[in-house]
């Protein structure tokens, strides 16, 4: 490496360290011969395979996720350490939801494409402070192309109003964008194919809080495998912002006596969003 690049990289490492980011990750390019052997290569394109969930988390966690407010604007780095080796699906700087949707296209990246009617990309405020991430579209969502419009959605709407917000204020999406047949839980390879787009959506929106609805969302975003009832109601660090885990509204529809869980967790969401933004020291 020449002297100039080495000095530049040192300066950037220093910059990230000052932001409290200590661990860096560099994706190794996959040789072309290997990508051609993967089954996805024929369907998807010539690009490298989708990064694993651990890779995606590492990428997001080691890149600064700017939180913008009137008070504090984190400087946007001009150079990303990851760009030279980033696969097609990886996060790009400052992209819009429209650009991500366009990139998703008429997605055929996993088997769910064969049985879905509509891609359910996500809905809501592109600058939302609060993002909800559910599991996957059901029959109503598949029909209408919008997330959480069925019974679970009605309950989610009620909870959003309960904390004094409107559905249009927040952004709602899922870990997969196509309905799994018979509403089964999305499978690992389906989540791996789809979640790079979810990570990019969150990076584009830059919310103050991401609310994971149910265990599959918690596993995908936070990598936590413990039971949802154990880890719910708590805040976690997520890609330079915060995430809260709670139960899926569909669980409450099946267990009405547990509605207090959602109330308690949504009160925490309300209090968190009411508190002023903390400036980083
Ligand atoms: N359940 C989900 O997880 N997502 C939806 O969009 C609808 C129901």
CSV table of C-alpha atoms and ligand atoms in Angstrom, one decimal:
chain,number,residue,atom,x,y,z
A,1,UNK,CA,0.0,0.0,0.0
A,2,UNK,CA,1.4,3.4,-0.9
A,3,UNK,CA,2.1,6.1,1.8
A,4,UNK,CA,-0.9,8.3,0.8
A,5,UNK,CA,-3.5,5.5,1.1
A,6,UNK,CA,-1.9,4.3,4.4
A,7,UNK,CA,-2.1,7.9,5.9
A,8,UNK,CA,-5.7,8.2,4.7
A,9,UNK,CA,-6.8,4.9,6.2
A,10,UNK,CA,-5.1,5.8,9.5
A,11,UNK,CA,-7.0,9.1,9.6
A,12,UNK,CA,-10.3,7.3,8.9
A,13,UNK,CA,-9.6,4.7,11.6
A,14,UNK,CA,-8.9,7.5,14.0
A,15,UNK,CA,-12.1,9.2,13.0
A,16,UNK,CA,-14.1,6.0,13.6
A,17,UNK,CA,-12.3,5.4,16.9
A,18,UNK,CA,-13.3,8.8,18.1
A,19,UNK,CA,-16.9,7.8,17.4
A,20,UNK,CA,-16.4,4.8,19.7
A,21,UNK,CA,-16.1,2.3,16.8
A,22,UNK,CA,-13.3,-0.1,17.5
A,23,UNK,CA,-13.9,-3.1,15.5
A,24,UNK,CA,-13.5,-3.1,11.7
A,25,UNK,CA,-14.5,-5.6,9.2
A,26,UNK,CA,-13.4,-6.2,5.7
A,27,UNK,CA,-15.3,-8.5,3.4
A,28,UNK,CA,-13.1,-10.8,1.4
A,29,UNK,CA,-14.1,-10.8,-2.3
A,30,UNK,CA,-15.3,-14.2,-3.4
A,31,UNK,CA,-13.5,-15.6,-6.5
A,32,UNK,CA,-15.6,-15.5,-9.6
A,33,UNK,CA,-15.3,-19.2,-10.1
A,34,UNK,CA,-17.0,-19.8,-6.7
A,35,UNK,CA,-19.9,-17.4,-7.3
A,36,UNK,CA,-20.7,-19.1,-10.6
A,37,UNK,CA,-21.0,-22.4,-8.8
A,38,UNK,CA,-23.7,-21.1,-6.3
A,39,UNK,CA,-27.3,-21.8,-7.3
A,40,UNK,CA,-28.2,-18.1,-6.7
A,41,UNK,CA,-25.7,-17.0,-9.3
A,42,UNK,CA,-27.9,-18.2,-12.2
A,43,UNK,CA,-31.0,-16.5,-10.8
A,44,UNK,CA,-29.6,-13.4,-9.3
A,45,UNK,CA,-26.8,-12.1,-11.3
A,46,UNK,CA,-23.0,-12.3,-11.5
A,47,UNK,CA,-22.6,-10.5,-8.1
A,48,UNK,CA,-21.2,-12.1,-5.0
A,49,UNK,CA,-23.7,-14.0,-2.8
A,50,UNK,CA,-25.7,-12.2,-0.2
A,51,UNK,CA,-23.7,-11.6,2.9
A,52,UNK,CA,-24.5,-13.6,6.0
A,53,UNK,CA,-26.6,-12.0,8.7
A,54,UNK,CA,-23.5,-11.8,10.9
A,55,UNK,CA,-21.7,-10.0,8.1
A,56,UNK,CA,-24.5,-7.5,7.6
A,57,UNK,CA,-24.6,-6.7,11.3
A,58,UNK,CA,-20.8,-6.3,11.3
A,59,UNK,CA,-21.0,-3.9,8.4
A,60,UNK,CA,-23.7,-1.8,9.9
A,61,UNK,CA,-22.2,-1.9,13.4
A,62,UNK,CA,-18.8,-0.8,12.2
A,63,UNK,CA,-20.1,2.0,10.0
A,64,UNK,CA,-21.4,5.2,11.6
A,65,UNK,CA,-25.2,5.4,11.5
A,66,UNK,CA,-25.8,9.1,11.6
A,67,UNK,CA,-28.7,10.3,13.7
A,68,UNK,CA,-29.9,13.6,12.5
A,69,UNK,CA,-31.6,16.2,14.7
A,70,UNK,CA,-31.7,19.9,14.8
A,71,UNK,CA,-29.1,19.7,17.6
A,72,UNK,CA,-26.6,17.2,16.4
A,73,UNK,CA,-25.6,16.1,13.0
A,74,UNK,CA,-23.0,13.4,12.8
A,75,UNK,CA,-20.5,14.1,10.0
A,76,UNK,CA,-21.0,11.8,7.0
A,77,UNK,CA,-17.7,10.2,6.1
A,78,UNK,CA,-16.7,10.8,2.4
A,79,UNK,CA,-15.1,7.5,2.1
A,80,UNK,CA,-16.4,4.1,3.2
A,81,UNK,CA,-13.9,1.5,4.2
A,82,UNK,CA,-16.2,-1.1,2.8
A,83,UNK,CA,-17.0,0.2,-0.7
A,84,UNK,CA,-14.1,-1.5,-2.6
A,85,UNK,CA,-15.3,-4.9,-1.7
A,86,UNK,CA,-19.0,-4.4,-0.9
A,87,UNK,CA,-21.4,-6.8,-2.7
A,88,UNK,CA,-24.3,-5.4,-4.7
A,89,UNK,CA,-26.8,-5.7,-1.8
A,90,UNK,CA,-24.6,-4.0,0.8
A,91,UNK,CA,-25.4,-0.6,2.3
A,92,UNK,CA,-24.5,2.4,0.2
A,93,UNK,CA,-24.1,5.9,1.6
A,94,UNK,CA,-27.2,8.1,1.7
A,95,UNK,CA,-29.4,6.1,-0.6
A,96,UNK,CA,-33.1,6.8,-0.6
A,97,UNK,CA,-35.9,4.2,-0.1
A,98,UNK,CA,-36.9,4.7,-3.7
A,99,UNK,CA,-33.4,3.7,-4.8
A,100,UNK,CA,-33.5,0.6,-2.6
A,101,UNK,CA,-36.9,-0.3,-4.0
A,102,UNK,CA,-35.6,0.1,-7.5
A,103,UNK,CA,-32.7,-2.1,-6.8
A,104,UNK,CA,-35.0,-4.8,-5.3
A,105,UNK,CA,-36.9,-4.8,-8.6
A,106,UNK,CA,-39.1,-7.8,-9.4
A,107,UNK,CA,-37.1,-9.8,-6.9
A,108,UNK,CA,-36.5,-13.5,-7.6
A,109,UNK,CA,-33.7,-14.0,-5.1
A,110,UNK,CA,-35.4,-16.7,-3.1
A,111,UNK,CA,-38.2,-19.3,-3.5
A,112,UNK,CA,-40.8,-17.0,-1.9
A,113,UNK,CA,-41.0,-15.1,-5.3
A,114,UNK,CA,-42.7,-18.2,-6.8
A,115,UNK,CA,-45.7,-18.1,-4.5
A,116,UNK,CA,-46.1,-14.4,-3.6
A,117,UNK,CA,-48.6,-12.1,-5.3
A,118,UNK,CA,-47.0,-8.8,-4.3
A,119,UNK,CA,-43.7,-7.6,-2.9
A,120,UNK,CA,-44.4,-5.8,0.4
A,121,UNK,CA,-41.5,-3.4,0.5
A,122,UNK,CA,-42.5,-1.3,3.5
A,123,UNK,CA,-44.7,1.7,4.2
A,124,UNK,CA,-44.5,5.0,6.1
A,125,UNK,CA,-42.4,8.1,6.8
A,126,UNK,CA,-39.0,7.9,5.1
A,127,UNK,CA,-37.6,10.0,7.9
A,128,UNK,CA,-39.4,8.2,10.8
A,129,UNK,CA,-38.0,8.3,14.3
A,130,UNK,CA,-39.6,4.9,14.9
A,131,UNK,CA,-39.4,1.8,12.6
A,132,UNK,CA,-41.3,-1.4,13.2
A,133,UNK,CA,-39.9,-4.7,11.8
A,134,UNK,CA,-42.3,-7.7,11.7
A,135,UNK,CA,-41.8,-11.2,10.4
A,136,UNK,CA,-43.3,-11.3,6.9
A,137,UNK,CA,-46.4,-10.4,4.9
A,138,UNK,CA,-49.6,-12.5,5.5
A,139,UNK,CA,-52.5,-13.0,3.1
A,140,UNK,CA,-53.9,-9.5,3.4
A,141,UNK,CA,-50.5,-7.9,3.0
A,142,UNK,CA,-49.7,-10.1,0.0
A,143,UNK,CA,-53.0,-9.0,-1.6
A,144,UNK,CA,-52.6,-5.2,-0.9
A,145,UNK,CA,-48.8,-4.9,-1.1
A,146,UNK,CA,-48.7,-3.1,2.2
A,147,UNK,CA,-47.3,-4.3,5.6
A,148,UNK,CA,-49.5,-5.0,8.6
A,149,UNK,CA,-52.9,-4.3,7.1
A,150,UNK,CA,-54.6,-7.5,8.5
A,151,UNK,CA,-55.7,-8.2,12.1
A,152,UNK,CA,-52.2,-7.9,13.5
A,153,UNK,CA,-51.9,-4.6,11.7
A,154,UNK,CA,-55.1,-3.2,13.2
A,155,UNK,CA,-53.7,-4.0,16.7
A,156,UNK,CA,-50.3,-2.4,15.7
A,157,UNK,CA,-52.2,0.7,14.6
A,158,UNK,CA,-54.0,0.8,18.0
A,159,UNK,CA,-50.7,0.5,19.8
A,160,UNK,CA,-49.1,3.3,17.7
A,161,UNK,CA,-52.1,5.5,18.6
A,162,UNK,CA,-51.7,4.4,22.2
A,163,UNK,CA,-48.3,6.1,22.3
A,164,UNK,CA,-49.7,9.3,20.7
A,165,UNK,CA,-48.4,8.7,17.1
A,166,UNK,CA,-50.1,8.0,13.8
A,167,UNK,CA,-49.3,5.2,11.4
A,168,UNK,CA,-48.1,7.8,8.9
A,169,UNK,CA,-45.5,9.0,11.4
A,170,UNK,CA,-43.6,5.6,11.6
A,171,UNK,CA,-42.2,3.2,9.1
A,172,UNK,CA,-43.3,-0.4,9.0
A,173,UNK,CA,-41.6,-3.3,7.3
A,174,UNK,CA,-40.7,-7.0,7.7
A,175,UNK,CA,-37.6,-9.2,7.6
A,176,UNK,CA,-38.9,-10.7,4.4
A,177,UNK,CA,-40.8,-8.9,1.7
A,178,UNK,CA,-42.8,-11.8,0.3
A,179,UNK,CA,-45.4,-13.9,2.0
A,180,UNK,CA,-44.2,-17.3,3.1
A,181,UNK,CA,-46.6,-20.0,2.1
A,182,UNK,CA,-49.2,-20.8,4.7
A,183,UNK,CA,-47.7,-17.9,6.8
A,184,UNK,CA,-44.9,-20.2,8.0
A,185,UNK,CA,-41.8,-18.6,9.6
A,186,UNK,CA,-39.4,-17.4,7.0
A,187,UNK,CA,-36.4,-19.7,6.5
A,188,UNK,CA,-32.8,-18.8,7.0
A,189,UNK,CA,-31.8,-18.6,3.4
A,190,UNK,CA,-34.9,-16.5,2.6
A,191,UNK,CA,-34.0,-14.1,5.4
A,192,UNK,CA,-30.4,-13.9,4.2
A,193,UNK,CA,-31.5,-13.1,0.6
A,194,UNK,CA,-34.0,-10.4,1.8
A,195,UNK,CA,-32.5,-8.8,4.9
A,196,UNK,CA,-29.8,-6.8,3.1
A,197,UNK,CA,-32.6,-4.6,1.8
A,198,UNK,CA,-34.1,-4.3,5.2
A,199,UNK,CA,-30.7,-3.2,6.6
A,200,UNK,CA,-30.4,-0.7,3.8
A,201,UNK,CA,-33.9,0.7,4.5
A,202,UNK,CA,-33.1,1.2,8.2
A,203,UNK,CA,-29.7,2.8,7.3
A,204,UNK,CA,-31.6,5.2,4.9
A,205,UNK,CA,-34.3,6.1,7.4
A,206,UNK,CA,-31.9,6.6,10.3
A,207,UNK,CA,-34.6,6.1,13.0
A,208,UNK,CA,-34.0,6.8,16.7
A,209,UNK,CA,-35.5,3.5,17.5
A,210,UNK,CA,-36.2,0.2,15.8
A,211,UNK,CA,-38.9,-2.0,17.3
A,212,UNK,CA,-38.5,-5.7,16.6
A,213,UNK,CA,-41.9,-7.4,16.6
A,214,UNK,CA,-41.4,-11.0,17.6
A,215,UNK,CA,-38.5,-13.5,17.8
A,216,UNK,CA,-37.6,-13.8,14.0
A,217,UNK,CA,-37.1,-10.0,13.8
A,218,UNK,CA,-35.1,-10.0,17.0
A,219,UNK,CA,-32.9,-12.8,15.7
A,220,UNK,CA,-32.4,-11.1,12.3
A,221,UNK,CA,-31.6,-7.6,13.6
A,222,UNK,CA,-30.0,-8.3,16.9
A,223,UNK,CA,-28.7,-11.9,16.6
A,224,UNK,CA,-30.4,-12.8,19.9
A,225,UNK,CA,-31.7,-16.3,20.0
A,226,UNK,CA,-33.2,-16.3,23.5
A,227,UNK,CA,-37.0,-16.5,23.9
A,228,UNK,CA,-38.8,-13.2,23.2
A,229,UNK,CA,-40.6,-13.3,26.6
A,230,UNK,CA,-37.2,-13.2,28.3
A,231,UNK,CA,-35.6,-10.4,26.3
A,232,UNK,CA,-38.6,-8.2,25.5
A,233,UNK,CA,-39.0,-4.7,26.8
A,234,UNK,CA,-35.3,-4.0,26.8
A,235,UNK,CA,-33.3,-1.6,24.7
A,236,UNK,CA,-30.3,-2.9,22.7
A,237,UNK,CA,-27.6,-1.1,20.7
A,238,UNK,CA,-28.2,-1.6,17.0
A,239,UNK,CA,-26.1,-0.1,14.2
A,240,UNK,CA,-25.4,3.2,16.1
A,241,UNK,CA,-29.1,3.5,17.1
A,242,UNK,CA,-31.3,1.7,19.6
A,243,UNK,CA,-33.6,-1.3,19.2
A,244,UNK,CA,-36.4,-2.6,21.5
A,245,UNK,CA,-37.7,-6.1,21.3
A,246,UNK,CA,-41.3,-6.9,21.9
A,247,UNK,CA,-43.8,-9.6,21.1
A,248,UNK,CA,-45.5,-9.8,17.7
A,249,UNK,CA,-49.1,-8.4,17.7
A,250,UNK,CA,-50.3,-11.7,16.3
A,251,UNK,CA,-49.2,-13.4,19.5
A,252,UNK,CA,-51.4,-11.0,21.5
A,253,UNK,CA,-54.3,-11.8,19.2
A,254,UNK,CA,-53.9,-15.5,20.2
A,255,UNK,CA,-53.2,-14.6,23.9
A,256,UNK,CA,-55.4,-11.7,24.7
A,257,UNK,CA,-54.6,-11.8,28.4
A,258,UNK,CA,-51.0,-10.8,27.5
A,259,UNK,CA,-52.0,-7.5,26.0
A,260,UNK,CA,-50.4,-5.8,29.0
A,261,UNK,CA,-47.0,-6.9,27.5
A,262,UNK,CA,-47.5,-4.7,24.5
A,263,UNK,CA,-48.8,-1.8,26.6
A,264,UNK,CA,-45.7,-2.0,28.8
A,265,UNK,CA,-43.3,-2.1,25.9
A,266,UNK,CA,-45.0,0.6,24.0
A,267,UNK,CA,-44.9,2.9,27.0
A,268,UNK,CA,-41.2,2.4,27.0
A,269,UNK,CA,-41.2,3.4,23.3
A,270,UNK,CA,-43.2,6.5,24.1
A,271,UNK,CA,-40.9,7.5,27.0
A,272,UNK,CA,-37.8,6.8,24.9
A,273,UNK,CA,-39.0,9.0,22.0
A,274,UNK,CA,-40.1,11.8,24.4
A,275,UNK,CA,-36.6,12.1,25.9
A,276,UNK,CA,-34.4,14.6,24.2
A,277,UNK,CA,-31.6,13.3,21.9
A,278,UNK,CA,-28.4,12.8,23.8
A,279,UNK,CA,-25.5,14.6,22.2
A,280,UNK,CA,-22.4,12.3,21.9
A,281,UNK,CA,-19.5,13.5,24.0
B,1,LIG,N1,-47.4,-10.0,10.3
B,1,LIG,C1,-46.1,-9.5,10.0
B,1,LIG,O1,-45.1,-9.9,10.6
B,1,LIG,N2,-46.0,-8.6,9.0
B,1,LIG,C2,-47.0,-8.2,8.3
B,1,LIG,O2,-46.8,-7.4,7.4
B,1,LIG,C3,-48.3,-8.7,8.7
B,1,LIG,C4,-48.4,-9.6,9.6
